[in-house]
Tab-separated table of C-alpha atoms and ligand atoms in Angstrom:
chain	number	residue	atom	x	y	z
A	14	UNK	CA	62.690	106.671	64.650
A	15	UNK	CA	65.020	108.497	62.383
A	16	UNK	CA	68.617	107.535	62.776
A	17	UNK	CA	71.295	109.050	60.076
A	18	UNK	CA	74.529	107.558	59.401
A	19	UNK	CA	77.380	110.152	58.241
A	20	UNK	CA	80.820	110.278	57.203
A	21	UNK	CA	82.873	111.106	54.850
A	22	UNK	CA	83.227	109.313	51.267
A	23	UNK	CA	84.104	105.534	52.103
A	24	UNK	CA	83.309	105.700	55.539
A	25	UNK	CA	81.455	102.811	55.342
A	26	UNK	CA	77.797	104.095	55.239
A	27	UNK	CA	75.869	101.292	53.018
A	28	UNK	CA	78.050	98.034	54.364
A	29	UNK	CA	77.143	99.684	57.885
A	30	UNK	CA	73.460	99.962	56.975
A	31	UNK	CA	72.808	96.840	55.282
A	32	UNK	CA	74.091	95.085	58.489
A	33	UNK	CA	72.069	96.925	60.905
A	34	UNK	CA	69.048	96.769	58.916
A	35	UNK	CA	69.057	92.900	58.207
A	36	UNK	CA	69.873	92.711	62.356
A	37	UNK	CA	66.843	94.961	62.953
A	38	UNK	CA	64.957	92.877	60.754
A	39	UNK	CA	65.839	89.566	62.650
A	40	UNK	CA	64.749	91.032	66.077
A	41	UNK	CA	61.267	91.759	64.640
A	42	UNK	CA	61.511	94.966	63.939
A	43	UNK	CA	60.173	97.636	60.100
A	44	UNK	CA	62.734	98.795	58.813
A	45	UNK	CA	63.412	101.404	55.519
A	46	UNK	CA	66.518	102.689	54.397
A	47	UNK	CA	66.739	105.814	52.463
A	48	UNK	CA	69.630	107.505	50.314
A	49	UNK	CA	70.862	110.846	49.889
A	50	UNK	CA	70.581	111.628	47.034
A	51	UNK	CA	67.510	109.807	46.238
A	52	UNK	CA	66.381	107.958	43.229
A	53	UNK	CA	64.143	111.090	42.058
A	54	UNK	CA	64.722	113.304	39.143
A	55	UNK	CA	66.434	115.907	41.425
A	56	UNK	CA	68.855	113.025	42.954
A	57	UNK	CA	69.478	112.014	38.983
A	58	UNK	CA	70.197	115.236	38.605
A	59	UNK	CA	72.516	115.886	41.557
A	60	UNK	CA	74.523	113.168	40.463
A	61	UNK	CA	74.851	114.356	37.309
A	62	UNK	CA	76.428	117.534	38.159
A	63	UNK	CA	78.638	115.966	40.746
A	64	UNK	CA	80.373	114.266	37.900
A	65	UNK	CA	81.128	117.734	35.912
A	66	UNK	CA	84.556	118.985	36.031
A	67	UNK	CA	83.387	122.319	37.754
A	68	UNK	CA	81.376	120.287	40.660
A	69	UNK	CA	83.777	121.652	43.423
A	70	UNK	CA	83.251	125.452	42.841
A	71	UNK	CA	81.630	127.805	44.907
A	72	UNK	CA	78.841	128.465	42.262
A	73	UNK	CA	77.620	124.778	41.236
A	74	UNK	CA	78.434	123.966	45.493
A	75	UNK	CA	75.499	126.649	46.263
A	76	UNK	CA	73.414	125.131	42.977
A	77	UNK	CA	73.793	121.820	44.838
A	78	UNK	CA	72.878	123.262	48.005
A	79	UNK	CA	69.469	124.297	46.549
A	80	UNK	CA	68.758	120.895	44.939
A	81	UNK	CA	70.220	118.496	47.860
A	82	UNK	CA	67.602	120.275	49.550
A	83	UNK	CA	65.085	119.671	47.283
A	84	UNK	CA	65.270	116.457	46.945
A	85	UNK	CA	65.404	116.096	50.546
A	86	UNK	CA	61.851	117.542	51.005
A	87	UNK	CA	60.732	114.661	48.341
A	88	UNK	CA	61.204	111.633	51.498
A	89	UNK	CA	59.978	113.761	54.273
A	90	UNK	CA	56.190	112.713	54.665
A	91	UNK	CA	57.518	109.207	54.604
A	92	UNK	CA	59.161	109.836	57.768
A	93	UNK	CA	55.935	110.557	59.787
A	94	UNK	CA	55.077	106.565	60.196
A	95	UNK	CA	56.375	106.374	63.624
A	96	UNK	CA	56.113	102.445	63.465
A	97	UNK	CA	58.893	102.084	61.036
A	98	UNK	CA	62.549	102.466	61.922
A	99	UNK	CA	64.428	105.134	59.277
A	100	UNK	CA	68.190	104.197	58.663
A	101	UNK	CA	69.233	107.158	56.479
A	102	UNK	CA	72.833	106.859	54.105
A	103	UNK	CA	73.402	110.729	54.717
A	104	UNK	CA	71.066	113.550	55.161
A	105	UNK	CA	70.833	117.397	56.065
A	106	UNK	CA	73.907	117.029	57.618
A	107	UNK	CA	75.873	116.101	54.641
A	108	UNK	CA	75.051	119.095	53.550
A	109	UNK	CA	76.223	121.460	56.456
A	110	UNK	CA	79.368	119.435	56.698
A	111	UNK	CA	79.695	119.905	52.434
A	112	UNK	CA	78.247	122.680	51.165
A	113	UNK	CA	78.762	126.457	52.318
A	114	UNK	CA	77.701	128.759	54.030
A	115	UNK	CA	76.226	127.114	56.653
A	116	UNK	CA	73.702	129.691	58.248
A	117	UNK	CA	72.395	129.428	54.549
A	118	UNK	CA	72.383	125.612	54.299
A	119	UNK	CA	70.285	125.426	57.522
A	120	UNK	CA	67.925	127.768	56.590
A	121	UNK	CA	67.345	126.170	53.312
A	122	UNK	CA	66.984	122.876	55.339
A	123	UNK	CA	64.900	124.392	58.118
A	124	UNK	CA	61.556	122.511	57.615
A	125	UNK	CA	63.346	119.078	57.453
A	126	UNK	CA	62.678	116.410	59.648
A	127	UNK	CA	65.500	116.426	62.868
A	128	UNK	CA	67.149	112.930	63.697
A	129	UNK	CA	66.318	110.911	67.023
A	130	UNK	CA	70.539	109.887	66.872
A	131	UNK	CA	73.307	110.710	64.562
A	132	UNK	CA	76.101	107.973	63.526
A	133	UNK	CA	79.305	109.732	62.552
A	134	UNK	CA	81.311	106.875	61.157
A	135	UNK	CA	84.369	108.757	61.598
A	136	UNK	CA	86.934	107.542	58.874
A	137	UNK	CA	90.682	109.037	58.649
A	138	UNK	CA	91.464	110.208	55.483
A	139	UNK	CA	94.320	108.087	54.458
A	140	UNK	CA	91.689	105.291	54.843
A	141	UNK	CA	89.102	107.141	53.400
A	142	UNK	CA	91.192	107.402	50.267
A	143	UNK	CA	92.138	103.767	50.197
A	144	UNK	CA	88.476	102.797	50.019
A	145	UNK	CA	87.580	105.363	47.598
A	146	UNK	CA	87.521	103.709	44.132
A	147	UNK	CA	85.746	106.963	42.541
A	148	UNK	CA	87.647	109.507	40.151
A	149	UNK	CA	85.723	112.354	41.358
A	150	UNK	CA	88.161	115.326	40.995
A	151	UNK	CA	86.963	116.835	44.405
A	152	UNK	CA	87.440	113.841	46.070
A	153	UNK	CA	90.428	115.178	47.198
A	154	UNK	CA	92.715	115.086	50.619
A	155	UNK	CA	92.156	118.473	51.862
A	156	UNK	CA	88.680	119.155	50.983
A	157	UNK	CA	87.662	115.854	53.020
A	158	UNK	CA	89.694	117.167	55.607
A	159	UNK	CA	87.595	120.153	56.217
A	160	UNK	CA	84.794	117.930	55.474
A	161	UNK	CA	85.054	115.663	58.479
A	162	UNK	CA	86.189	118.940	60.360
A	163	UNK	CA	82.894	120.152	59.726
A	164	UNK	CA	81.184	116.951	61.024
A	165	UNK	CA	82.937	116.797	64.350
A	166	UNK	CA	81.222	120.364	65.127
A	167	UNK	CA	77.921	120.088	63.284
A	168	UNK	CA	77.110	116.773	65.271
A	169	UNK	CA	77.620	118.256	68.477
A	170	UNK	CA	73.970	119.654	68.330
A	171	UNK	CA	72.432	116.459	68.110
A	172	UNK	CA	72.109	113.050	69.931
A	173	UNK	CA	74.974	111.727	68.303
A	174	UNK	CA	77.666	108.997	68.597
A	175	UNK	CA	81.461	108.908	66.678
A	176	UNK	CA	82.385	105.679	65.513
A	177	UNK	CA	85.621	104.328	64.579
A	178	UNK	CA	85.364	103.419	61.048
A	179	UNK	CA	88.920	102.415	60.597
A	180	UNK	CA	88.146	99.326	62.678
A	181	UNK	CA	87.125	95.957	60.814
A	182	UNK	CA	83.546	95.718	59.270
A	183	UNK	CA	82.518	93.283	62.169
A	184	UNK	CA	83.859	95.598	65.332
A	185	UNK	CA	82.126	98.197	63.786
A	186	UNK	CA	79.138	97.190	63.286
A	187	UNK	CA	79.103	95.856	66.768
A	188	UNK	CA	79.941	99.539	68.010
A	189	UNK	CA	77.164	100.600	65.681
A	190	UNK	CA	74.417	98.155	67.045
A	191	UNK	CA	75.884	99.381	70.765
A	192	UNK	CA	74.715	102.853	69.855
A	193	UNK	CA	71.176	101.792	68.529
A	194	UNK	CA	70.015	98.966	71.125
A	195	UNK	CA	68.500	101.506	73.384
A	196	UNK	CA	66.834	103.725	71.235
A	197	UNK	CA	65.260	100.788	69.674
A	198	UNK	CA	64.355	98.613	72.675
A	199	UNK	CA	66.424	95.573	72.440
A	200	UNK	CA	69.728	94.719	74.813
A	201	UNK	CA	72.817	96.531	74.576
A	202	UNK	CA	74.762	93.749	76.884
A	203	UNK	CA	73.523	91.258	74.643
A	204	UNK	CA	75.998	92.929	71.875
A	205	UNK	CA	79.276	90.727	71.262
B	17	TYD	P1	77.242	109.268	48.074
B	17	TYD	O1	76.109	108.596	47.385
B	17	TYD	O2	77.436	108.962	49.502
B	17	TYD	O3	78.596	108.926	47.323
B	17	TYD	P2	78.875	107.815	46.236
B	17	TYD	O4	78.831	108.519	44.919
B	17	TYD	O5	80.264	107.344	46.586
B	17	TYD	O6	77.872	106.725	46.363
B	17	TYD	O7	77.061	110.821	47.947
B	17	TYD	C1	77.389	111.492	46.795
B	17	TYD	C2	78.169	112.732	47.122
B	17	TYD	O8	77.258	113.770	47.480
B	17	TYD	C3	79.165	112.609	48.253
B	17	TYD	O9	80.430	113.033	47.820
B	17	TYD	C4	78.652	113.578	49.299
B	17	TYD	C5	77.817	114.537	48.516
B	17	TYD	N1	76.712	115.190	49.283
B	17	TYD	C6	76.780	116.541	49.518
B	17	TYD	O10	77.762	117.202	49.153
B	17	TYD	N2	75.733	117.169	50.165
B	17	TYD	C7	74.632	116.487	50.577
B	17	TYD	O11	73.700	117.097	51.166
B	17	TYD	C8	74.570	115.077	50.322
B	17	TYD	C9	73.354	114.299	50.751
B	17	TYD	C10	75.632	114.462	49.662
């Protein structure tokens, strides 16, 4: 069971997935969580250029493109144990909803692994930018407004569910473990 969470820089992701993951835990069930970028050299590296001051042009977006991609391919194989239950801070789709062009981006990411459900925790920006303690230079109003753009269409191809991340941590991590229940066997009614 792969199940990605997405949304836009302080969304929410990691608070999200540390709750579900400790609630999977409790009802018996394996759990890993992964991060995009990883903790490889490629991920080290990716981080490392988002922090340069020329991170948000077109060339070192398409460089990025190439190594989100490879780093991706690094946490694929674990994927194949079916008995474990994948909770994935961002993935592929990051990068449709980020990078550009997006015919290219999917063919670069073609091979990867496709998600059993996608949860957009869908942030507005104003909120987005109140949570956001970063000085990242492209952090910026209008790019994260294409950004999340972007994510409302992209999702649309998979088993997906938006989320209102502007509620409280508690209501939405409720709404979260609403989504999951199903797809994981345990009782959606049983949800407060
Ligand atoms: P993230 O770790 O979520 O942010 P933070 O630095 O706040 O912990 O992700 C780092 C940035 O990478 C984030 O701005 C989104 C971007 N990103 C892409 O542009 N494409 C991708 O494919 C991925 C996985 C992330």
């Amino acid at each position: 069971m792969y199940i990605i969470f997405e949304g836009i820089d302080g969304a929410g992701k990691s608070t999200q997935i540390e709750i579900i993951k400790k609630w999977l835990e409790d009802n018996g069930l394996e759990v890993e969580t992964l991060v995009e970028p990883t903790d490889s050299e490629i991920g080290v590296l990716i981080r490392k250029i988002l922090k340069r001051p020329d991170a948000a042009t077109d060339r070192m977006q398409k460089v990025l493109g190439l190594l989100f991609a490879a780093d991706r391919m690094l946490i694929m194989d674990k994927l194949e144990d079916d008995k474990k239950i994948f909770l994935s801070d961002r993935s592929f789709i990051s990068s449709l909803a980020y990078q550009e062009p997006q015919d290219w981006i999917g063919s670069l990411n073609k091979y990867v692994k496709k998600p059993d459900l996608v949860l957009l925790l869908d942030v507005d920006i104003k909120n987005s930018a109140l949570r956001f303690s970063g000085e990242d230079e492209f952090e910026n109003k209008e790019f994260l407004t294409k950004v999340r753009d972007n994510y409302l269409d992209i999702i649309k191809e998979f088993n997906h569910e938006i989320i209102n991340a502007n509620n409280g941590i508690n209501k939405v991590s409720s709404d979260v473990k609403k989504a999951i229940a199903s797809k994981v066997g345990l009782c959606r009614d049983c949800i407060e």
